[in-house]
Tab-separated table of C-alpha atoms and ligand atoms in Angstrom:
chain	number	residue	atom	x	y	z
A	185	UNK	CA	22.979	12.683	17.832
A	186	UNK	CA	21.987	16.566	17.897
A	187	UNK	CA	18.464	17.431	17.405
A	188	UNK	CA	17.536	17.552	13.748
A	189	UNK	CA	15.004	19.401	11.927
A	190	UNK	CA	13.053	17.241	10.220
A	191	UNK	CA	10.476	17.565	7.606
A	192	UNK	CA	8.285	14.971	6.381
A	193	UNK	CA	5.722	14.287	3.410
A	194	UNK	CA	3.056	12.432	3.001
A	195	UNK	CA	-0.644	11.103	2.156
A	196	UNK	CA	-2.769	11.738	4.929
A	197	UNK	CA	-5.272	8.771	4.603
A	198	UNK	CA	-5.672	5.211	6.210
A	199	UNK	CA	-2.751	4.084	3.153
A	200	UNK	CA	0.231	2.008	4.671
A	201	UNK	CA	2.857	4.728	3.799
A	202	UNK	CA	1.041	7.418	5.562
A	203	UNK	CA	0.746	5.452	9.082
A	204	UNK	CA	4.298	5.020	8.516
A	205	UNK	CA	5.388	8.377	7.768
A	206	UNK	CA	3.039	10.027	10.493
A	207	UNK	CA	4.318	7.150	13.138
A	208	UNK	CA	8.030	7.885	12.457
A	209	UNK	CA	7.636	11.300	12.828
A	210	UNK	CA	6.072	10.991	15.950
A	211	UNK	CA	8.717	8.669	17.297
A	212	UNK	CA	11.608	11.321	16.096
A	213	UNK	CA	9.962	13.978	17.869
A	214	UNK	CA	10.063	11.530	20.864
A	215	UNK	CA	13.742	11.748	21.098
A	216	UNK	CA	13.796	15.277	20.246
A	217	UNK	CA	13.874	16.319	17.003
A	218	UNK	CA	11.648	18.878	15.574
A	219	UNK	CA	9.149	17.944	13.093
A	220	UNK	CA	7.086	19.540	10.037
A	221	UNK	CA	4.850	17.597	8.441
A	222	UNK	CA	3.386	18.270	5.201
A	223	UNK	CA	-0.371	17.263	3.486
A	224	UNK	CA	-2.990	17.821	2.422
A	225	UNK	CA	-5.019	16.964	5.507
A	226	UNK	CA	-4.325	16.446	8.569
A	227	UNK	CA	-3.089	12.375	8.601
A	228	UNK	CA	-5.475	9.607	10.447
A	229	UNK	CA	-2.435	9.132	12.894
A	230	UNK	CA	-1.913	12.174	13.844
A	231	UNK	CA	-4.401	13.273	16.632
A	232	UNK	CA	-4.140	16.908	18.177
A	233	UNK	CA	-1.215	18.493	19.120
A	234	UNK	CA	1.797	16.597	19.951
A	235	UNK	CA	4.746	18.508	21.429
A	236	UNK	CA	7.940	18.448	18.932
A	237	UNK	CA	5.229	18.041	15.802
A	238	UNK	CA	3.847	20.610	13.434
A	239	UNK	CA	1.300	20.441	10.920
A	240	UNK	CA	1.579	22.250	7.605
A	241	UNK	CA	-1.872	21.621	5.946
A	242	UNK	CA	-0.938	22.664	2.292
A	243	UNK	CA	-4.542	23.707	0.606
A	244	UNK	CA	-4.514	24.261	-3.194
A	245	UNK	CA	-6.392	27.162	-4.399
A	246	UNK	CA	-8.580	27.130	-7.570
A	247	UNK	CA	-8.631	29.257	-10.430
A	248	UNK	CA	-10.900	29.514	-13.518
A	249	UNK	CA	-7.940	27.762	-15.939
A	250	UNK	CA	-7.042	25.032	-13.777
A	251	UNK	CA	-8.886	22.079	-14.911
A	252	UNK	CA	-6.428	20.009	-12.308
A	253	UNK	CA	-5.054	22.474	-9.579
A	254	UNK	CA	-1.502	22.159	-9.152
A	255	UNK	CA	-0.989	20.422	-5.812
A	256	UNK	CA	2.582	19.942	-6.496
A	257	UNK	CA	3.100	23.358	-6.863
A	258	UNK	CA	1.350	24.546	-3.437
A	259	UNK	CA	3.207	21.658	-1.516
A	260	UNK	CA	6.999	22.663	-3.233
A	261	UNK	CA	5.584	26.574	-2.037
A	262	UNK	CA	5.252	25.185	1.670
A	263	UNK	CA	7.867	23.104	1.764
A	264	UNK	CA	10.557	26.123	0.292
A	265	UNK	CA	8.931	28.164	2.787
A	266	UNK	CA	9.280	25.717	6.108
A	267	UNK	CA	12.761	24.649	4.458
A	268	UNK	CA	14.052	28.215	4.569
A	269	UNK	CA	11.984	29.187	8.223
A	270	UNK	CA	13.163	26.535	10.034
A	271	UNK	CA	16.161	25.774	8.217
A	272	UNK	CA	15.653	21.837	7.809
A	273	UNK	CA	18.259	19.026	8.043
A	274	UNK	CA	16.623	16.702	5.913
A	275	UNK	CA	13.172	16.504	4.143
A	276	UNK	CA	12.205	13.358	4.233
A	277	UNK	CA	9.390	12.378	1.545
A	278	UNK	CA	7.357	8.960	1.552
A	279	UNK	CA	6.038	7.888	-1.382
A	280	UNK	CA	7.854	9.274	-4.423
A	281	UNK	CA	4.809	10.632	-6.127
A	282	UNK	CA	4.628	13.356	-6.133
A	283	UNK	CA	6.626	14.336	-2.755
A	284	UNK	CA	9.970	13.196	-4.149
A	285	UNK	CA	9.820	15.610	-7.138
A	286	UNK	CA	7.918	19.027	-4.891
A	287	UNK	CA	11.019	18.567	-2.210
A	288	UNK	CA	13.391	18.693	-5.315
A	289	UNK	CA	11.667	21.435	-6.191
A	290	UNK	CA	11.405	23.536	-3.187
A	291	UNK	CA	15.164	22.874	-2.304
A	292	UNK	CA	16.239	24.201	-5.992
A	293	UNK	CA	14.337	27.335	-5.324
A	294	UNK	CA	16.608	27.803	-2.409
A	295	UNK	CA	20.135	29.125	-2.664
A	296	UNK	CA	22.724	27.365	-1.144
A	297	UNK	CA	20.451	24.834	0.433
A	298	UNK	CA	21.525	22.070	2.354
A	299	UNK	CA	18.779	20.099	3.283
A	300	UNK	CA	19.340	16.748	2.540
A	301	UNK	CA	16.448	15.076	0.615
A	302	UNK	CA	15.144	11.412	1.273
A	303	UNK	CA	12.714	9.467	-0.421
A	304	UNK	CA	11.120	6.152	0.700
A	305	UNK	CA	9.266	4.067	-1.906
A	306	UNK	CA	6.152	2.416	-0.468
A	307	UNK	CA	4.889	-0.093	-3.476
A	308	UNK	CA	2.957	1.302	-6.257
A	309	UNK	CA	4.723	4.366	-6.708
A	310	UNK	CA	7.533	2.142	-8.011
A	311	UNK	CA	5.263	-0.976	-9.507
A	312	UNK	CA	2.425	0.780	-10.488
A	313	UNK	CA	3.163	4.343	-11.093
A	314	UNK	CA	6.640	3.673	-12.040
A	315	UNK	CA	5.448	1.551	-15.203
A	316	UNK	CA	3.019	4.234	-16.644
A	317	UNK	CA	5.140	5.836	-19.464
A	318	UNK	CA	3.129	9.693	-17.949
A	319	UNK	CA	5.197	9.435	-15.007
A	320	UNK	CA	8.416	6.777	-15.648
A	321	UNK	CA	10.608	9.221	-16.305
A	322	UNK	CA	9.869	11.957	-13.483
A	323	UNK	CA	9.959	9.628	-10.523
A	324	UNK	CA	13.002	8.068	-12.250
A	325	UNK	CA	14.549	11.711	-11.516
A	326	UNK	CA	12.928	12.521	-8.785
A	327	UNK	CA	15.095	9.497	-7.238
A	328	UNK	CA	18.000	10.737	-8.777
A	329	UNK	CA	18.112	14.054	-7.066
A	330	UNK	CA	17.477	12.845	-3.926
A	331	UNK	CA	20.367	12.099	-1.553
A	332	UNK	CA	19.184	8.642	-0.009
A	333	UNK	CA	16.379	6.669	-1.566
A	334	UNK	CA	14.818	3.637	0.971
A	335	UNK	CA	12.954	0.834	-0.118
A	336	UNK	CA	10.351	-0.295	3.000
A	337	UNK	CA	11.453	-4.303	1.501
A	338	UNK	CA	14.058	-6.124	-0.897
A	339	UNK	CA	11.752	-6.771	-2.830
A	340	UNK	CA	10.348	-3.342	-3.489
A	341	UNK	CA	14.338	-2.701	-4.341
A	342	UNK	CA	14.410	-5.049	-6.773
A	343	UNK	CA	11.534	-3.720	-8.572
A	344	UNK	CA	12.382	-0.718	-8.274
A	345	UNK	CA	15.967	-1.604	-10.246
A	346	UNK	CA	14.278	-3.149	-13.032
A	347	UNK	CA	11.402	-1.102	-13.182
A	348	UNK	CA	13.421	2.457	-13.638
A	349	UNK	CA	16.200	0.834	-14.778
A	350	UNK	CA	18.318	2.548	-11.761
A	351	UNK	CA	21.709	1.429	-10.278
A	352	UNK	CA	21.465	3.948	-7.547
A	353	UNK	CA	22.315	3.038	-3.952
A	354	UNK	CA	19.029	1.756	-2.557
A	355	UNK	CA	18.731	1.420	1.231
A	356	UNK	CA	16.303	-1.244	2.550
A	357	UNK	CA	14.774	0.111	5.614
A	358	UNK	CA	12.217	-2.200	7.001
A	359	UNK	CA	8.453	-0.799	8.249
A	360	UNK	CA	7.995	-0.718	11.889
A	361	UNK	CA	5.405	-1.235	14.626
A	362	UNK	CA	5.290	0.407	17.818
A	363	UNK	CA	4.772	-2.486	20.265
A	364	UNK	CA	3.311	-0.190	22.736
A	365	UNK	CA	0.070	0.379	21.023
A	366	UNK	CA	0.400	-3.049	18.945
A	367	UNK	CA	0.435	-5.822	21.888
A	368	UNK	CA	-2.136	-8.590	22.682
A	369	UNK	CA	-5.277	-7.911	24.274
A	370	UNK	CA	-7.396	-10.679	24.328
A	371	UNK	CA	-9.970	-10.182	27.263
A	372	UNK	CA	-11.133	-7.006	26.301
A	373	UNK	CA	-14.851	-4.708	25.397
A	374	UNK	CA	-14.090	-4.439	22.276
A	375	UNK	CA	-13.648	-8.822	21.726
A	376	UNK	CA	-16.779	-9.348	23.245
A	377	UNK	CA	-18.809	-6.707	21.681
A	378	UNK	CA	-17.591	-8.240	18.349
A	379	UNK	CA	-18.797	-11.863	19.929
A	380	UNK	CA	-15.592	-13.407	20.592
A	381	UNK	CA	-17.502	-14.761	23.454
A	382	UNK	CA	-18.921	-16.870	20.737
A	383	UNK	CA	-17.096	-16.937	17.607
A	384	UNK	CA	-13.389	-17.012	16.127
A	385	UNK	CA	-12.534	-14.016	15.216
A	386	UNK	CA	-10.909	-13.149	11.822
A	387	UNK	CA	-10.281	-9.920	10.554
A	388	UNK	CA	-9.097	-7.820	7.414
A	389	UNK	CA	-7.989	-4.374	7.680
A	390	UNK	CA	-7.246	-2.325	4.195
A	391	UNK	CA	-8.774	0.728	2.197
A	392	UNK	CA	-10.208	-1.761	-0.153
A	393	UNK	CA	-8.511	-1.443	-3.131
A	394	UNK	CA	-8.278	-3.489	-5.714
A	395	UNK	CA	-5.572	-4.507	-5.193
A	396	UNK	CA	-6.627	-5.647	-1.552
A	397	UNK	CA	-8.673	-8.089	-2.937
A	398	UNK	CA	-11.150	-7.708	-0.202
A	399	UNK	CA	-13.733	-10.022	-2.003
A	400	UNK	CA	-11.489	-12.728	-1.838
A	401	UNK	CA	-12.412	-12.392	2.214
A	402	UNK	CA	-16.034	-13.220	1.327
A	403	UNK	CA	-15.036	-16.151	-1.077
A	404	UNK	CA	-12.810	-17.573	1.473
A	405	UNK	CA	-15.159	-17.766	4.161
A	406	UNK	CA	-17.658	-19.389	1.805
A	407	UNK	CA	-15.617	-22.463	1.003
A	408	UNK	CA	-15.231	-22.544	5.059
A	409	UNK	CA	-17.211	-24.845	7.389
A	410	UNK	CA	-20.241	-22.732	9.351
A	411	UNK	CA	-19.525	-25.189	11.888
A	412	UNK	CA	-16.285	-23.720	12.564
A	413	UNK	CA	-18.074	-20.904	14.053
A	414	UNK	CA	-15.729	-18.001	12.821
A	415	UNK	CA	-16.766	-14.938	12.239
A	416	UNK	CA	-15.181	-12.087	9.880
A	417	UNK	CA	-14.754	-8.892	11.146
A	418	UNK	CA	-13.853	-6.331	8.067
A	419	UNK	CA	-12.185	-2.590	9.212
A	420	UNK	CA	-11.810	0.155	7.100
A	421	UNK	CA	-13.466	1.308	3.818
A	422	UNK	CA	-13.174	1.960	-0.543
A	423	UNK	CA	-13.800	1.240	-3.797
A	424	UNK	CA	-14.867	-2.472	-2.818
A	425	UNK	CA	-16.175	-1.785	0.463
A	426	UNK	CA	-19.594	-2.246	-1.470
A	427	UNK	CA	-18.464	-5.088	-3.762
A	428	UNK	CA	-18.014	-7.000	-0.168
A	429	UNK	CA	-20.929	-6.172	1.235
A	430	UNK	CA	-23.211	-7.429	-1.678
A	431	UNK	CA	-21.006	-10.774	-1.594
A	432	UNK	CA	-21.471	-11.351	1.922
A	433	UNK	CA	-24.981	-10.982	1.577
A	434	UNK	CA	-25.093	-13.004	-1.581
A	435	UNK	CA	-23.068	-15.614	-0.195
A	436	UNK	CA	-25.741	-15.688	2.672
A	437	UNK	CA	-22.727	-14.902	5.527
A	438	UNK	CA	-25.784	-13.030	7.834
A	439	UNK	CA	-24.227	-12.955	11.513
A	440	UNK	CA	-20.917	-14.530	10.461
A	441	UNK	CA	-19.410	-11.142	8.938
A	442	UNK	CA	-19.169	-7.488	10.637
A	443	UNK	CA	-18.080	-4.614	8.786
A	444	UNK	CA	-17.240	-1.686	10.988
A	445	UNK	CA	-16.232	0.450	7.908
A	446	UNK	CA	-13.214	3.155	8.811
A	447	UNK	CA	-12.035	3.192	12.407
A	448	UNK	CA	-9.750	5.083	14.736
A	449	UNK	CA	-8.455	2.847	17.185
A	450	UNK	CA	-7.454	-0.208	14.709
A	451	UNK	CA	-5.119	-1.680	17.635
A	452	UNK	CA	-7.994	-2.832	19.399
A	453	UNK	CA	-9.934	-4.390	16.414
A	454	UNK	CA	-6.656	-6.227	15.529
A	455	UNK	CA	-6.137	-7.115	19.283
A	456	UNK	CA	-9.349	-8.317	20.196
A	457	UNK	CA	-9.475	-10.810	17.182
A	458	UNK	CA	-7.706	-14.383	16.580
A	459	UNK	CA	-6.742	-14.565	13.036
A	460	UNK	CA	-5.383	-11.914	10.248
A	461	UNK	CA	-6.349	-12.202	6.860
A	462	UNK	CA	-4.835	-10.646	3.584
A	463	UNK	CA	-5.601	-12.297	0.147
A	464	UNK	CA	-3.811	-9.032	-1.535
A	465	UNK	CA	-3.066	-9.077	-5.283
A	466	UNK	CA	0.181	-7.210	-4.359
A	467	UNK	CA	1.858	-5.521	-1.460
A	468	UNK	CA	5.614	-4.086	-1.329
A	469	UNK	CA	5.868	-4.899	2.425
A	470	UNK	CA	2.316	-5.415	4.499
A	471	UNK	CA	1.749	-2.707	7.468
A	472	UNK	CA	-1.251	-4.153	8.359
A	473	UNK	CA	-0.048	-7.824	8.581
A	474	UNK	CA	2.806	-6.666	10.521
A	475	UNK	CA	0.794	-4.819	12.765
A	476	UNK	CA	-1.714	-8.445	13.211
A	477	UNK	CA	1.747	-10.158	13.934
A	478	UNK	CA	2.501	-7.543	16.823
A	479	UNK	CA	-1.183	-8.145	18.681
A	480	UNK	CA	0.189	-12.054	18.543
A	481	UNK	CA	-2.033	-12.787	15.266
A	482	UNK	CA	-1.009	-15.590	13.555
A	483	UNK	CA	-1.889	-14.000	9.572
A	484	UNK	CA	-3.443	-16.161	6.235
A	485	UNK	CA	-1.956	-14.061	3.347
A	486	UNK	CA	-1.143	-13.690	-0.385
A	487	UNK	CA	2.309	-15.382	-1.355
A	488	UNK	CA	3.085	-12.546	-2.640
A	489	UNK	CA	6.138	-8.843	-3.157
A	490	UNK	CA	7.185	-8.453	0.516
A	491	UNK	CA	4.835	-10.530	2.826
A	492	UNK	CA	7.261	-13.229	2.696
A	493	UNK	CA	9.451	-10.680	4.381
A	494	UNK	CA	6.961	-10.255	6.865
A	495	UNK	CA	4.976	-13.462	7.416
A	496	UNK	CA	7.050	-16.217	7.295
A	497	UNK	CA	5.154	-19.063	6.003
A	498	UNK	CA	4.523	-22.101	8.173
A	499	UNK	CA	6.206	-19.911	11.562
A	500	UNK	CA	3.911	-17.322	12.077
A	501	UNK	CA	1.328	-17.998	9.887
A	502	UNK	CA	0.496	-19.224	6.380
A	503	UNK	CA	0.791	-18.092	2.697
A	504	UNK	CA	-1.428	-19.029	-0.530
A	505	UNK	CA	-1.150	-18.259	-4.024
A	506	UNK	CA	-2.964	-14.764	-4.759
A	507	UNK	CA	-6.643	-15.520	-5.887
A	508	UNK	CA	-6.292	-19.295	-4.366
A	509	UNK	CA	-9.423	-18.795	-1.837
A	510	UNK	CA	-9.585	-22.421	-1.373
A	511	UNK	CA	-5.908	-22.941	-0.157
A	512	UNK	CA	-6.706	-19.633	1.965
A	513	UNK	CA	-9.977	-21.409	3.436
A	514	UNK	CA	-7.787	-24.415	3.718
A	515	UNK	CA	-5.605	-22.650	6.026
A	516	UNK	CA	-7.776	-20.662	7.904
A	517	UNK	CA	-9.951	-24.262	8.939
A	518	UNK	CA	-5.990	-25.860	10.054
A	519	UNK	CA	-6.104	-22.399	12.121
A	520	UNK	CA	-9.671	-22.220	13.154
A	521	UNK	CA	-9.361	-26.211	13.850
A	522	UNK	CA	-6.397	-25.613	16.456
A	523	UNK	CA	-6.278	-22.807	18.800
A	524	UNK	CA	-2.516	-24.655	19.840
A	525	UNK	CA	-1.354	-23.876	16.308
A	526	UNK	CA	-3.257	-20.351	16.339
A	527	UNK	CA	-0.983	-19.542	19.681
A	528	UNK	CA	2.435	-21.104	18.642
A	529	UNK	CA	2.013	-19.213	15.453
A	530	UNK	CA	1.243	-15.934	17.164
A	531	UNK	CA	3.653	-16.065	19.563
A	532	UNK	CA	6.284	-16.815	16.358
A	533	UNK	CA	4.624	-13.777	14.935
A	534	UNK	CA	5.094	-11.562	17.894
A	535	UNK	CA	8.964	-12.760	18.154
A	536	UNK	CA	9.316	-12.009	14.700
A	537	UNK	CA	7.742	-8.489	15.222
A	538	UNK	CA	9.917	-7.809	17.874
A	539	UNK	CA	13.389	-8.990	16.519
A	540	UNK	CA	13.049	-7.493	13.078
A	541	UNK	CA	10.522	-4.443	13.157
A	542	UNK	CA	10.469	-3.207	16.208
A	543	UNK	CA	10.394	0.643	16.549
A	544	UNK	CA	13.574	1.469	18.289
A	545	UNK	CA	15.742	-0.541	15.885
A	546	UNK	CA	13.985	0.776	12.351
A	547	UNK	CA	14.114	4.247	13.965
A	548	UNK	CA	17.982	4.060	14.789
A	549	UNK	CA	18.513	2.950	10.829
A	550	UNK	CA	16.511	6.263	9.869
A	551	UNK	CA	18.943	8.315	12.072
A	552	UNK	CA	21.665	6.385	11.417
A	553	UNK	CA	20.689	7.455	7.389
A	554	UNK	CA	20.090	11.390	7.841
A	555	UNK	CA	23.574	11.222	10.421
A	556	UNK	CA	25.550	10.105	7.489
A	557	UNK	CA	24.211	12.358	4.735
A	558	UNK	CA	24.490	15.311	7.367
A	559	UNK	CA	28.358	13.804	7.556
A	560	UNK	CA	27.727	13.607	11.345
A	561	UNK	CA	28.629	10.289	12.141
A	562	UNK	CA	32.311	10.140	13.658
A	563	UNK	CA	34.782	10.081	11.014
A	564	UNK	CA	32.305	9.671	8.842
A	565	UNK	CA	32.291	12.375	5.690
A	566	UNK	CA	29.030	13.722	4.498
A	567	UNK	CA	27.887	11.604	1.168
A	568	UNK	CA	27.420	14.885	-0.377
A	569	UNK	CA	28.231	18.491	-0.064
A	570	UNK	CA	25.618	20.624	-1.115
A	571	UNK	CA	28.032	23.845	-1.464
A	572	UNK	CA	26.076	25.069	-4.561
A	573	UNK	CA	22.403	25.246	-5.661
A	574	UNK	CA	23.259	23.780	-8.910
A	575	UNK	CA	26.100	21.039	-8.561
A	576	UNK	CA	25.621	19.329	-11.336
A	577	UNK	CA	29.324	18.122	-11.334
A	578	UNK	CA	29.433	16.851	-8.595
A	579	UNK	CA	31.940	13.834	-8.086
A	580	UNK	CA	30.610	10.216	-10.172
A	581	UNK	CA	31.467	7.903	-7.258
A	582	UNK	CA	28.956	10.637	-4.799
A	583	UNK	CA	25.872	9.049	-3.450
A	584	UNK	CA	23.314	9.641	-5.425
B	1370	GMT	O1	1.784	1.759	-2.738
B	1370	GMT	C1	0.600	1.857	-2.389
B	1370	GMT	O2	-0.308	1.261	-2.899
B	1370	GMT	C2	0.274	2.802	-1.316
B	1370	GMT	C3	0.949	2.517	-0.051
B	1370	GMT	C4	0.133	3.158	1.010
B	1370	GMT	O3	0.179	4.354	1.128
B	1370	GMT	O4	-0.553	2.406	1.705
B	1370	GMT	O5	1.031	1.114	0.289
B	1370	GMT	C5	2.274	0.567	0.335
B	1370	GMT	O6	2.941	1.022	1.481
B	1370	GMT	C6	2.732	0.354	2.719
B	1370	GMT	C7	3.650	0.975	3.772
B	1370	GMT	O7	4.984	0.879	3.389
B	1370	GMT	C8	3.003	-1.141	2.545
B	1370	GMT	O8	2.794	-1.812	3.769
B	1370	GMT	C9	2.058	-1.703	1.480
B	1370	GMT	O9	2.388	-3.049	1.283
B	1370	GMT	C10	2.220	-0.937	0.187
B	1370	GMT	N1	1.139	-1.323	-0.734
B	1370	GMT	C11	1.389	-1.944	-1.889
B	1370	GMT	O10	2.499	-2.264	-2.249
B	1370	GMT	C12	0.222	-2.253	-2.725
């Protein structure tokens, strides 16, 4: 296909949808599309200047009045004005909140514009965000205006139906990891300096959230046998970062837990141990357990949204009932037990990884996407021709 220009929105911190976003649009500009991407900061993933990528930091400024400065306002401004500099293809927003609604914005302000608008829902901006009556009804139209909306798992489409109510079409477009940067690397620094010399190694990544349940990691490895000799090694940082530390301590863990608190290079953390481990309360698709599969993890999760998309249970690792830390314990000790079972799983895991998220495929399914609502594929018509700024009549059977 012809070079597109490509904009993209998103949170810049260690969140799931962010990676995702900032990953993607690194891989497009890999095959030679141009890319602007818009936050407030530059994102964790994106490191320095990459050729085919540019930055548009959006900074909100503050006035006497504004009790809450108006973020969505200064991202629609730099999104109208990159739309109408660089004349965009498609802008494609991740999380809904507020991106979906700013690009609607910016395009609106626009005569005659014809960038195509896409919005992926990552999780709580449909389950969480979508339920709170002070925002139902504007991410409900923010999905409406847009001209594709993408769902990172079936179940996150399914939600999203019966949360907003919405019949629209809803494509399922799977995460992705880049197998490059996610592979196994067993004898490495990085293992020993975390003692995998001496210990099994088994580690949660998250921003500690609630909803991560991150102290279930603590309560899990207290119902495990110190015999076992496993250590757990606990990346990244939030709300409960603390929560887990006083546990830990509490539970009188000592050498058996590591906290490295926020990292750069998570591949090599998630390489260098043996076993993944996500008690979450709730999680549209998993990133990170994805990502453990890739590094040939096998991964102990929550049964639980989209992990049993991801993590199939028994294959390539196992999955509990959220808040069960004693069938999680139970699980880790078959793992910890069995290094056999810890290597057929991971292999299963990296298999999985490879036939059903690897980068190349989930990146030909996003260009496949912006081809057809650009009308570009052969004999293909565009979904929807944006001839008019306001086409409010357009035809009922159009895509939404
Ligand atoms: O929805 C959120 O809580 C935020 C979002 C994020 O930015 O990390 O997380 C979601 O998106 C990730 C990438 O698609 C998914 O892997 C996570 O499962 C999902 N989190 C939840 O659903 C809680």
């Amino acid at each position: 296909m012809r070079p597109l220009r490509i904009g993209i929105a998103c949170y810049p911190t260690y969140g799931g949808s962010g990676v995702l976003a900032t990953e993607l649009g690194l891989a497009l500009a890999a095959r030679g599309h141009e890319i602007h991407l818009f936050s407030y900061a530059r994102p964790a993933r994106l490191a320095g200047f990459v050729h085919g990528v540019e930055f548009h930091n959006v900074s909100v400024s503050s006035y006497p009045l504004f009790q809450y400065p108006p973020y969505d306002l200064a991202l629609s401004s730099v999104m109208r004005q990159v739309m109408v500099d660089r004349e965009l293809d498609v802008l494609h927003v991740h999380y809904a909140v507020p991106h979906a609604i700013c690009a609607y914005v910016a395009r609106e302000m626009i005569p005659d514009c014809r960038t195509r608008i896409v919005t992926t829902l990552h999780g709580t901006d449909a389950t969480i965000l979508g339920r709170d009556p002070s925002y139902r009804e504007v991410i409900r139209f923010g999905l409406e205006k847009s001209d594709a909306v993408v769902s990172v798992s079936h179940w996150l489409e399914q939600q999203t139906r019966e949360v907003f109510d919405y019949a629209g079409d809803i494509r399922v477009i799977s995460n992705f990891v880049d197998q490059l940067r996610f592979r196994p690397r067993r004898d490495t620094d990085v293992r020993r300096d975390l003692g995998g010399d001496e210990y099994t190694l088994v580690v949660h990544m998250s921003n500690f959230r609630p909803l991560k349940r991150a102290p279930d990691t603590v309560e899990v490895f207290r119902h495990l046998d110190p015999s076992l000799r496993a250590r757990l090694v606990l990346a990244g940082d939030g709300p409960d970062a603390q929560i887990v530390r006083d546990g830990a301590c509490r539970a009188g863990l000592g050498e058996r837990v590591r906290f490295l608190g926020e990292i750069e290079n998570v591949e090599s953390i998630m390489a260098a141990s043996d076993v993944a481990l996500f008690p979450s309360e709730s999680e549209s698709f998993g990133l990170a357990a994805l990502e453990a599969m890739a590094c040939g993890l096998p991964v102990v999760a929550s049964r639980v949204g989209g992990l049993p998309e991801v993590v199939v249970d028994g294959e390539s690792g196992f999955l509990t009932p959220v808040g069960d830390t004693r069938a999680m314990a139970a699980a880790l000790t078959r793992l910890l037990r069995d290094p056999e079972l810890r290597r057929r799983m991971g292999e299963a895991g990296m298999r999985r990884a490879s036939e059903r998220f690897s980068l190349p495929s989930i990146l030909e399914q996003h260009e496949a996407l912006y081809a057809e609502l650009l009308g570009e594929l052969p004999g293909q018509a565009a979904f929807r021709e944006r001839a008019a700024p306001h086409d409010e009549d357009r035809p009922a059977d159009a895509h939404p």
